[in-house]
Short mmCIF file of C-alpha atoms in Angstrom, two decimals:
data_model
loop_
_atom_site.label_atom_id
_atom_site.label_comp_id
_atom_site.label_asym_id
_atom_site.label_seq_id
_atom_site.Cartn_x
_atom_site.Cartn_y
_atom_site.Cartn_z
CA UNK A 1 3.36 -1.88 17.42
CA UNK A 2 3.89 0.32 14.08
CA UNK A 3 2.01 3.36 13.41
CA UNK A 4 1.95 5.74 10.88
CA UNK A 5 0.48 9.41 10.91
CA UNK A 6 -0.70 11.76 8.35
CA UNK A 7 -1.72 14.42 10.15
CA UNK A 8 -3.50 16.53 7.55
CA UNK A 9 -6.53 15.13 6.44
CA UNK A 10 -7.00 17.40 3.36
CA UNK A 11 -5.08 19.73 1.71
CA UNK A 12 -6.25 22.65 -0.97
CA UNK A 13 -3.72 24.40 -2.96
CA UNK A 14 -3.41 26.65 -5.82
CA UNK A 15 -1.79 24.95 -9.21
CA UNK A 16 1.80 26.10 -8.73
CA UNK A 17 2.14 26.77 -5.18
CA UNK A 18 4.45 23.82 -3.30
CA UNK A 19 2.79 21.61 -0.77
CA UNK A 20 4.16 19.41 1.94
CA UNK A 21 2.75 15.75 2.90
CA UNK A 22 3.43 15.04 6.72
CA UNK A 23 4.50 11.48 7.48
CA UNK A 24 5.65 10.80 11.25
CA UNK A 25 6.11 7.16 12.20
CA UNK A 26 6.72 5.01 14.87
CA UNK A 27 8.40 1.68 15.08
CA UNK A 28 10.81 -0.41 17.51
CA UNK A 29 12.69 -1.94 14.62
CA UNK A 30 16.04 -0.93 14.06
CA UNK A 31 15.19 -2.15 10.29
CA UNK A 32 12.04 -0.91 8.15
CA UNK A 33 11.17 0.43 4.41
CA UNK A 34 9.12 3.46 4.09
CA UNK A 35 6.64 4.28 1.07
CA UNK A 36 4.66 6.63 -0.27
CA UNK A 37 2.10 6.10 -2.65
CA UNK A 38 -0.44 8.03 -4.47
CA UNK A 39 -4.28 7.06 -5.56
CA UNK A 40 -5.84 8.99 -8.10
CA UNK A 41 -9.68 9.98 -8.68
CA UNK A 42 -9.58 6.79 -10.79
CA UNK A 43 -8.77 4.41 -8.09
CA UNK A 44 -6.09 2.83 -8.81
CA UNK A 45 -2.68 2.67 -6.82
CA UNK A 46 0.75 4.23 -7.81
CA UNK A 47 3.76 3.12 -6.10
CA UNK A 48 5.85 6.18 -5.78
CA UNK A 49 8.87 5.29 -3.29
CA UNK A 50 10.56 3.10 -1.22
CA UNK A 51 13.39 3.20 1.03
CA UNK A 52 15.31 1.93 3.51
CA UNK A 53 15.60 3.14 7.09
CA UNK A 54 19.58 2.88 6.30
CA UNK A 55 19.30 5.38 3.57
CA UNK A 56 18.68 9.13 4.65
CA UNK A 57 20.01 10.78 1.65
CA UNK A 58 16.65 12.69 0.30
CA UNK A 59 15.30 12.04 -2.97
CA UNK A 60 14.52 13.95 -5.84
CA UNK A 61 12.10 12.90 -9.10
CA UNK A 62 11.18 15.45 -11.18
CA UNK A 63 8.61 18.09 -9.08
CA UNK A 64 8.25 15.21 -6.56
CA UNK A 65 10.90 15.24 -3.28
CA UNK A 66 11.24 13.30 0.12
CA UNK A 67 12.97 14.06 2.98
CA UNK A 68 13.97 11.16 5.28
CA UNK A 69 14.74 12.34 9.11
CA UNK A 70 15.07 9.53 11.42
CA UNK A 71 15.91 11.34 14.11
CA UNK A 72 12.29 12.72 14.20
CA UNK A 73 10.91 10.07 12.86
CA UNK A 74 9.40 11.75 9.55
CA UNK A 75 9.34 11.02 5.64
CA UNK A 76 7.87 14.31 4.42
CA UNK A 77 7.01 14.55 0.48
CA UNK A 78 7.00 17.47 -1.29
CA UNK A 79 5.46 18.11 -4.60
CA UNK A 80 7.23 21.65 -6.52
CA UNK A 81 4.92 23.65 -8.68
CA UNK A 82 2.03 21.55 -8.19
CA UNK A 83 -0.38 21.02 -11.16
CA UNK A 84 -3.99 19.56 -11.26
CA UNK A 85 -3.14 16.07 -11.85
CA UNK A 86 -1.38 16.13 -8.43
CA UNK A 87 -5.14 15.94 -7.22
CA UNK A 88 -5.11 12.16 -5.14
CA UNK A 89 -5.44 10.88 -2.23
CA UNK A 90 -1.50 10.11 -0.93
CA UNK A 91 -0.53 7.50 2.05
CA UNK A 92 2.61 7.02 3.89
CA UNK A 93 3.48 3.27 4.84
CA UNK A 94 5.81 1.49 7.11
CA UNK A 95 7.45 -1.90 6.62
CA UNK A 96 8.78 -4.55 9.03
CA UNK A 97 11.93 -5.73 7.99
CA UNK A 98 12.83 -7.74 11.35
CA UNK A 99 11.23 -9.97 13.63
CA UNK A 100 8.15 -11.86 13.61
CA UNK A 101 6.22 -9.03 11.49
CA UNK A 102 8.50 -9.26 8.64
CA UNK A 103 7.37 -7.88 5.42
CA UNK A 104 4.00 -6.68 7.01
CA UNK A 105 3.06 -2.93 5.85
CA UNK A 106 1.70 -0.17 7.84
CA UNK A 107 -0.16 2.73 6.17
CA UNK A 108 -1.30 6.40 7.24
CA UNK A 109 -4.68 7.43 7.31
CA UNK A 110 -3.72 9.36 3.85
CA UNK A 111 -3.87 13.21 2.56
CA UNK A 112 -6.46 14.12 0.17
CA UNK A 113 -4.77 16.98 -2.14
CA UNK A 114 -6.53 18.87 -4.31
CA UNK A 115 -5.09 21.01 -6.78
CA UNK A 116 -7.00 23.67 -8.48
CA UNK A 117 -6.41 25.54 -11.64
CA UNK B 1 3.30 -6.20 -20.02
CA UNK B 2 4.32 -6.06 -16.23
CA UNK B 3 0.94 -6.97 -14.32
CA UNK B 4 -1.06 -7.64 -11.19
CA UNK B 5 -3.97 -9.38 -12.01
CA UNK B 6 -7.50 -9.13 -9.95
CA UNK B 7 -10.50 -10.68 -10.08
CA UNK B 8 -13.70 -10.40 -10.23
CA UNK B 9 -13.38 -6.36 -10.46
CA UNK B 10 -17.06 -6.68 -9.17
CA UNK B 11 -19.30 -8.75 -7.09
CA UNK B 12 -22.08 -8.50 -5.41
CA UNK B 13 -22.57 -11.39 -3.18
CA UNK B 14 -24.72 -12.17 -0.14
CA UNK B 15 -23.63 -13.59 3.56
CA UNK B 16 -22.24 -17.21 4.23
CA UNK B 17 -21.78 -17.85 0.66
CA UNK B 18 -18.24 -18.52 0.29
CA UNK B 19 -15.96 -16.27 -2.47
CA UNK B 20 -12.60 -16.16 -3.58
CA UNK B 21 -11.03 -13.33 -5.40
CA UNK B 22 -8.04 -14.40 -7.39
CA UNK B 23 -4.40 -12.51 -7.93
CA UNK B 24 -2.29 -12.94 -10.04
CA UNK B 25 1.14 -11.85 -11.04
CA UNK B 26 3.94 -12.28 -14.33
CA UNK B 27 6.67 -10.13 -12.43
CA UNK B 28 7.99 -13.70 -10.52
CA UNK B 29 7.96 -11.37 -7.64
CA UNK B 30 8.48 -13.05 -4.24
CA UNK B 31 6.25 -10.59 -1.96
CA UNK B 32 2.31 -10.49 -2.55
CA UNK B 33 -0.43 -8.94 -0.58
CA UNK B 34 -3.69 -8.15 -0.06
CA UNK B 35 -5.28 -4.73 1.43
CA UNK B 36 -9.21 -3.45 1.73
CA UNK B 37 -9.84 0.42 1.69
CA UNK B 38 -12.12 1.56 3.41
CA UNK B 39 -13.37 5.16 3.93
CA UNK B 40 -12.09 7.34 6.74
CA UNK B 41 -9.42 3.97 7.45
CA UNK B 42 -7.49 4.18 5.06
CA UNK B 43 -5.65 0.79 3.39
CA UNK B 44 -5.05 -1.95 5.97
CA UNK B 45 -3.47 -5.38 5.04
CA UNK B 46 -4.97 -8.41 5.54
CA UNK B 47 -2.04 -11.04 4.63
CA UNK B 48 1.14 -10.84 3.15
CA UNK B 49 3.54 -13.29 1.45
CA UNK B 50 6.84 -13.33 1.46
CA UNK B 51 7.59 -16.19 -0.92
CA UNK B 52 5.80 -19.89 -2.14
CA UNK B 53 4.21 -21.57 1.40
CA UNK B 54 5.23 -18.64 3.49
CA UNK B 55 2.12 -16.64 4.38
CA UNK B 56 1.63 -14.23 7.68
CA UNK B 57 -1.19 -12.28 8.89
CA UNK B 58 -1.49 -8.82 8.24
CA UNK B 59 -3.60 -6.02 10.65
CA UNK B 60 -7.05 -7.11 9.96
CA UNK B 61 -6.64 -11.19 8.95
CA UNK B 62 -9.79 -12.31 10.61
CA UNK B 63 -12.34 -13.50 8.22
CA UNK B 64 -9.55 -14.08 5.41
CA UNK B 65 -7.82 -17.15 4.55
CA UNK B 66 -5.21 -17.08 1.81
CA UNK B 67 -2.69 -19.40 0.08
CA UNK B 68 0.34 -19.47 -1.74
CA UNK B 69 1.01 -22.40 -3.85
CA UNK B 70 2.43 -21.12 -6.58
CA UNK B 71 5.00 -17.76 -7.16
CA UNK B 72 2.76 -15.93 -9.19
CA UNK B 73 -1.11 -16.67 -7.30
CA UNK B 74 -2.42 -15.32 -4.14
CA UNK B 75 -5.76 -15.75 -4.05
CA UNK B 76 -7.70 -14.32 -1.31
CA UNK B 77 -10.43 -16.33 0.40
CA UNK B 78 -13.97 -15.47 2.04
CA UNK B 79 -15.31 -18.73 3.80
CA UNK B 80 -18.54 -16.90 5.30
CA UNK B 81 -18.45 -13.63 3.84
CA UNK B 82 -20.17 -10.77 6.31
CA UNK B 83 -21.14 -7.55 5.60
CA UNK B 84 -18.44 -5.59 6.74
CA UNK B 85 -16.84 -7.33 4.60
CA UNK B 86 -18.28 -5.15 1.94
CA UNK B 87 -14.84 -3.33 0.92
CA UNK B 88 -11.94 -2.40 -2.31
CA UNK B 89 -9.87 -5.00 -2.20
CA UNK B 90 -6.56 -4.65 -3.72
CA UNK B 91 -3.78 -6.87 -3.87
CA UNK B 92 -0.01 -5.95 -4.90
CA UNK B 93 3.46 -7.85 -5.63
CA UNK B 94 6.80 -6.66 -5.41
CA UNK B 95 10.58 -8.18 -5.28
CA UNK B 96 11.91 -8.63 -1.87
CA UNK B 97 15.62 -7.03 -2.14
CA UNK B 98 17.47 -4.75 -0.50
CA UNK B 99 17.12 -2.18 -3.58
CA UNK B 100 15.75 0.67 -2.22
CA UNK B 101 13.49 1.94 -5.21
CA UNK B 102 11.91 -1.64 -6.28
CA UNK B 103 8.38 -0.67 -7.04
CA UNK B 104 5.40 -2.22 -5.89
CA UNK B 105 2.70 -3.13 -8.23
CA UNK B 106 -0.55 -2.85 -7.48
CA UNK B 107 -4.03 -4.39 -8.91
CA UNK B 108 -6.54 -2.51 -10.32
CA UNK B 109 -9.25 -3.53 -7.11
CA UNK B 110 -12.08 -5.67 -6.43
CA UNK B 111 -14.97 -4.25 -5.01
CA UNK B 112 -16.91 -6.45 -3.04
CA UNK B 113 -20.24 -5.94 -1.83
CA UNK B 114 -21.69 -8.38 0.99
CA UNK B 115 -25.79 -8.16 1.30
#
């Protein structure tokens, strides 16, 4: 069985400080996706990532930054310079891409961030 | 516009009386999904589809029927709704390649509340 963990529950910084999302996973596939997405006070969901267990190169957009390490099994996101609007609730997923679960999605228990001014 | 389409948004609803929520989609995406959020759990899907006919279960099926007939419908079923069934529903869409950053698009929720 898949599992993802977000280890840190909740997370208070300071606008402008960095911050670091955890994201450890476990899996038996050779094959998988990993995502990250975010959910604002609002509700709704933002897809933010995806990639490919194939593909360690870490990724940059804008303040926002993830660092793929399969050999510990992580997919940490980092926001730069964090501002108020960072404020959501983010979750990690995992996604068969072999086998009988194909296509089915894991998520992580998700981080609430709060930014303050 | 690029859109997943939910609904009802809202419904309040009692047990045994049977519901469907309806998604839609204009992306002619080949993946859909549904998940339910639920506090201090997190999002958990219920069903996935990887193309027309081709549904599987997801980590928390029971209770749920679903169907795809159609690319862009993937309506989610409640035959004898229960009250922890009471949930935010959301259901999402998506390309199936091997592009790394294809996005997933998401619904804007259904909140369902089973008296």
């Amino acid at each position: 069985a898949q599992k993802v963990t977000q280890a840190q529950t909740e997370i208070s910084v300071v606008e402008k400080e960095d911050v670091t999302l955890d994201c450890v996973y476990e899996t038996r596939d050779t094959t998988y996706y990993l995502f990250w997405y975010k959910q604002p006070p609002s509700g709704e969901l933002v897809f933010l990532i995806r990639r490919n267990s194939f593909d360690e190169q870490n990724e940059i957009s804008g303040r926002y930054s993830w660092n793929f390490q399969k050999s510990t099994s992580s997919f940490n996101f980092t926001i730069t310079a964090s501002q108020v609007v960072d404020s959501a609730v983010y979750f990690c997923a995992l996604m068969h891409t072999g086998g009988t679960s194909y296509g089915k999605l894991t998520f992580g228990q998700g981080t609430i961030l709060t930014v303050h001014p | 516009e690029a859109q997943v389409t939910q609904n009802p948004r809202y419904l309040i609803t009692v047990t045994g009386k049977k519901l469907t929520v309806t998604c839609s989609q204009n992306m002619n995406h080949e993946y859909m999904s549904w998940y339910r959020q639920d506090p201090g759990l997190g999002l958990r899907q219920i069903y996935y589809s990887m193309n027309v006919e081709v549904t599987d279960k997801g980590d928390v099926p029971e209770g749920y029927k679903v169907s795809r007939k159609e690319k862009r419908n993937f309506p989610l079923i409640l035959e004898s709704p229960s009250p922890n069934q009471t949930s935010l529903y959301f259901c999402a869409s998506s390309l199936w390649s091997g592009d790394s950053n294809q996005p997933q698009h998401f619904g804007d929720g259904t909140r369902l509340s089973i008296l």
